[in-house]
Amino acid sequence: MGGNGVTISIIPHGGRPSRQWRLAGGRLLLLRAGVVFTIVIILAAIAIVALGFVRGVGSGSLRARVEELEDSLASAREIEARLDSIETVLEEIGTVRERLENISEHAGQ
């Protein structure tokens, strides 16, 4: 037998008859395309997993930066709370000053 092609043989256990498929021409081309497509999909999956792993390793510095920024935010909120309390005290001082000025005006008359 000559020609380009492939014969696939399956020989089962238990005495059952073997099966053979001969692939040539278009069918062989489809088989090859399917194998190449499967290999490309597997390689792409490996590349995606590898890139995800590399990004995961590089994200350690980003996590540290996020923690640093969260600490900064907490500090800023604490300062804001202090400023709010100082503002409240200053308003009270302003009120007391106005009362003292009113008292001094009435006492001076």
GROMACS .gro file of C-alpha atoms in nm:
model
  109
    1MET     CA    1   0.000   0.000   0.000
    2GLY     CA    2   0.138   0.338  -0.091
    3GLY     CA    3   0.033   0.691  -0.030
    4ASN     CA    4   0.026   0.940   0.247
    5GLY     CA    5  -0.195   0.854   0.535
    6VAL     CA    6  -0.223   0.719   0.886
    7THR     CA    7  -0.382   0.404   1.016
    8ILE     CA    8  -0.511   0.408   1.372
    9SER     CA    9  -0.556   0.064   1.528
   10ILE     CA   10  -0.736  -0.011   1.854
   11ILE     CA   11  -0.680  -0.357   1.992
   12PRO     CA   12  -0.909  -0.421   2.289
   13HIS     CA   13  -0.846  -0.674   2.567
   14GLY     CA   14  -1.075  -0.967   2.611
   15GLY     CA   15  -1.068  -1.108   2.261
   16ARG     CA   16  -1.290  -0.852   2.097
   17PRO     CA   17  -1.206  -0.772   1.738
   18SER     CA   18  -0.964  -0.487   1.670
   19ARG     CA   19  -1.073  -0.172   1.495
   20GLN     CA   20  -0.880   0.025   1.238
   21TRP     CA   21  -0.930   0.365   1.084
   22ARG     CA   22  -0.736   0.490   0.789
   23LEU     CA   23  -0.696   0.860   0.759
   24ALA     CA   24  -0.573   1.024   0.444
   25GLY     CA   25  -0.624   1.349   0.258
   26GLY     CA   26  -0.876   1.584   0.418
   27ARG     CA   27  -0.933   1.369   0.724
   28LEU     CA   28  -0.561   1.354   0.795
   29LEU     CA   29  -0.544   1.731   0.754
   30LEU     CA   30  -0.830   1.774   1.004
   31LEU     CA   31  -0.657   1.540   1.249
   32ARG     CA   32  -0.335   1.738   1.223
   33ALA     CA   33  -0.521   2.070   1.263
   34GLY     CA   34  -0.701   1.933   1.569
   35VAL     CA   35  -0.374   1.820   1.726
   36VAL     CA   36  -0.209   2.157   1.655
   37PHE     CA   37  -0.513   2.344   1.792
   38THR     CA   38  -0.508   2.131   2.110
   39ILE     CA   39  -0.136   2.196   2.158
   40VAL     CA   40  -0.186   2.572   2.109
   41ILE     CA   41  -0.471   2.577   2.363
   42ILE     CA   42  -0.259   2.387   2.617
   43LEU     CA   43   0.038   2.622   2.564
   44ALA     CA   44  -0.189   2.927   2.598
   45ALA     CA   45  -0.330   2.790   2.925
   46ILE     CA   46   0.023   2.732   3.055
   47ALA     CA   47   0.122   3.086   2.954
   48ILE     CA   48  -0.182   3.235   3.129
   49VAL     CA   49  -0.108   3.042   3.448
   50ALA     CA   50   0.261   3.142   3.433
   51LEU     CA   51   0.177   3.510   3.381
   52GLY     CA   52  -0.071   3.499   3.667
   53PHE     CA   53   0.196   3.350   3.891
   54VAL     CA   54   0.448   3.617   3.790
   55ARG     CA   55   0.196   3.893   3.854
   56GLY     CA   56   0.109   3.738   4.189
   57VAL     CA   57   0.475   3.746   4.290
   58GLY     CA   58   0.507   4.109   4.180
   59SER     CA   59   0.195   4.212   4.366
   60GLY     CA   60   0.371   4.183   4.703
   61SER     CA   61   0.513   4.532   4.666
   62LEU     CA   62   0.171   4.660   4.566
   63ARG     CA   63   0.017   4.505   4.875
   64ALA     CA   64   0.280   4.673   5.089
   65ARG     CA   65   0.202   5.006   4.919
   66VAL     CA   66  -0.173   4.956   4.979
   67GLU     CA   67  -0.108   4.885   5.347
   68GLU     CA   68   0.107   5.198   5.366
   69LEU     CA   69  -0.169   5.405   5.206
   70GLU     CA   70  -0.429   5.258   5.441
   71ASP     CA   71  -0.210   5.360   5.736
   72SER     CA   72  -0.178   5.709   5.587
   73LEU     CA   73  -0.554   5.728   5.547
   74ALA     CA   74  -0.605   5.624   5.909
   75SER     CA   75  -0.357   5.892   6.019
   76ALA     CA   76  -0.530   6.154   5.804
   77ARG     CA   77  -0.868   6.062   5.954
   78GLU     CA   78  -0.723   6.089   6.303
   79ILE     CA   79  -0.581   6.433   6.222
   80GLU     CA   80  -0.917   6.535   6.078
   81ALA     CA   81  -1.090   6.429   6.398
   82ARG     CA   82  -0.839   6.630   6.602
   83LEU     CA   83  -0.894   6.934   6.381
   84ASP     CA   84  -1.270   6.901   6.424
   85SER     CA   85  -1.230   6.899   6.803
   86ILE     CA   86  -0.995   7.199   6.785
   87GLU     CA   87  -1.250   7.380   6.569
   88THR     CA   88  -1.519   7.308   6.827
   89VAL     CA   89  -1.297   7.444   7.106
   90LEU     CA   90  -1.218   7.756   6.901
   91GLU     CA   91  -1.590   7.817   6.846
   92GLU     CA   92  -1.647   7.789   7.220
   93ILE     CA   93  -1.361   8.033   7.283
   94GLY     CA   94  -1.515   8.272   7.029
   95THR     CA   95  -1.850   8.250   7.207
   96VAL     CA   96  -1.689   8.317   7.546
   97ARG     CA   97  -1.496   8.612   7.397
   98GLU     CA   98  -1.817   8.763   7.260
   99ARG     CA   99  -1.980   8.727   7.602
  100LEU     CA  100  -1.680   8.890   7.771
  101GLU     CA  101  -1.689   9.178   7.522
  102ASN     CA  102  -2.060   9.223   7.589
  103ILE     CA  103  -1.999   9.221   7.964
  104SER     CA  104  -1.715   9.473   7.931
  105GLU     CA  105  -1.935   9.700   7.716
  106HIS     CA  106  -2.213   9.690   7.973
  107ALA     CA  107  -1.969   9.741   8.261
  108GLY     CA  108  -1.809  10.041   8.084
  109GLN     CA  109  -2.135  10.225   8.044
   0.00000   0.00000   0.00000
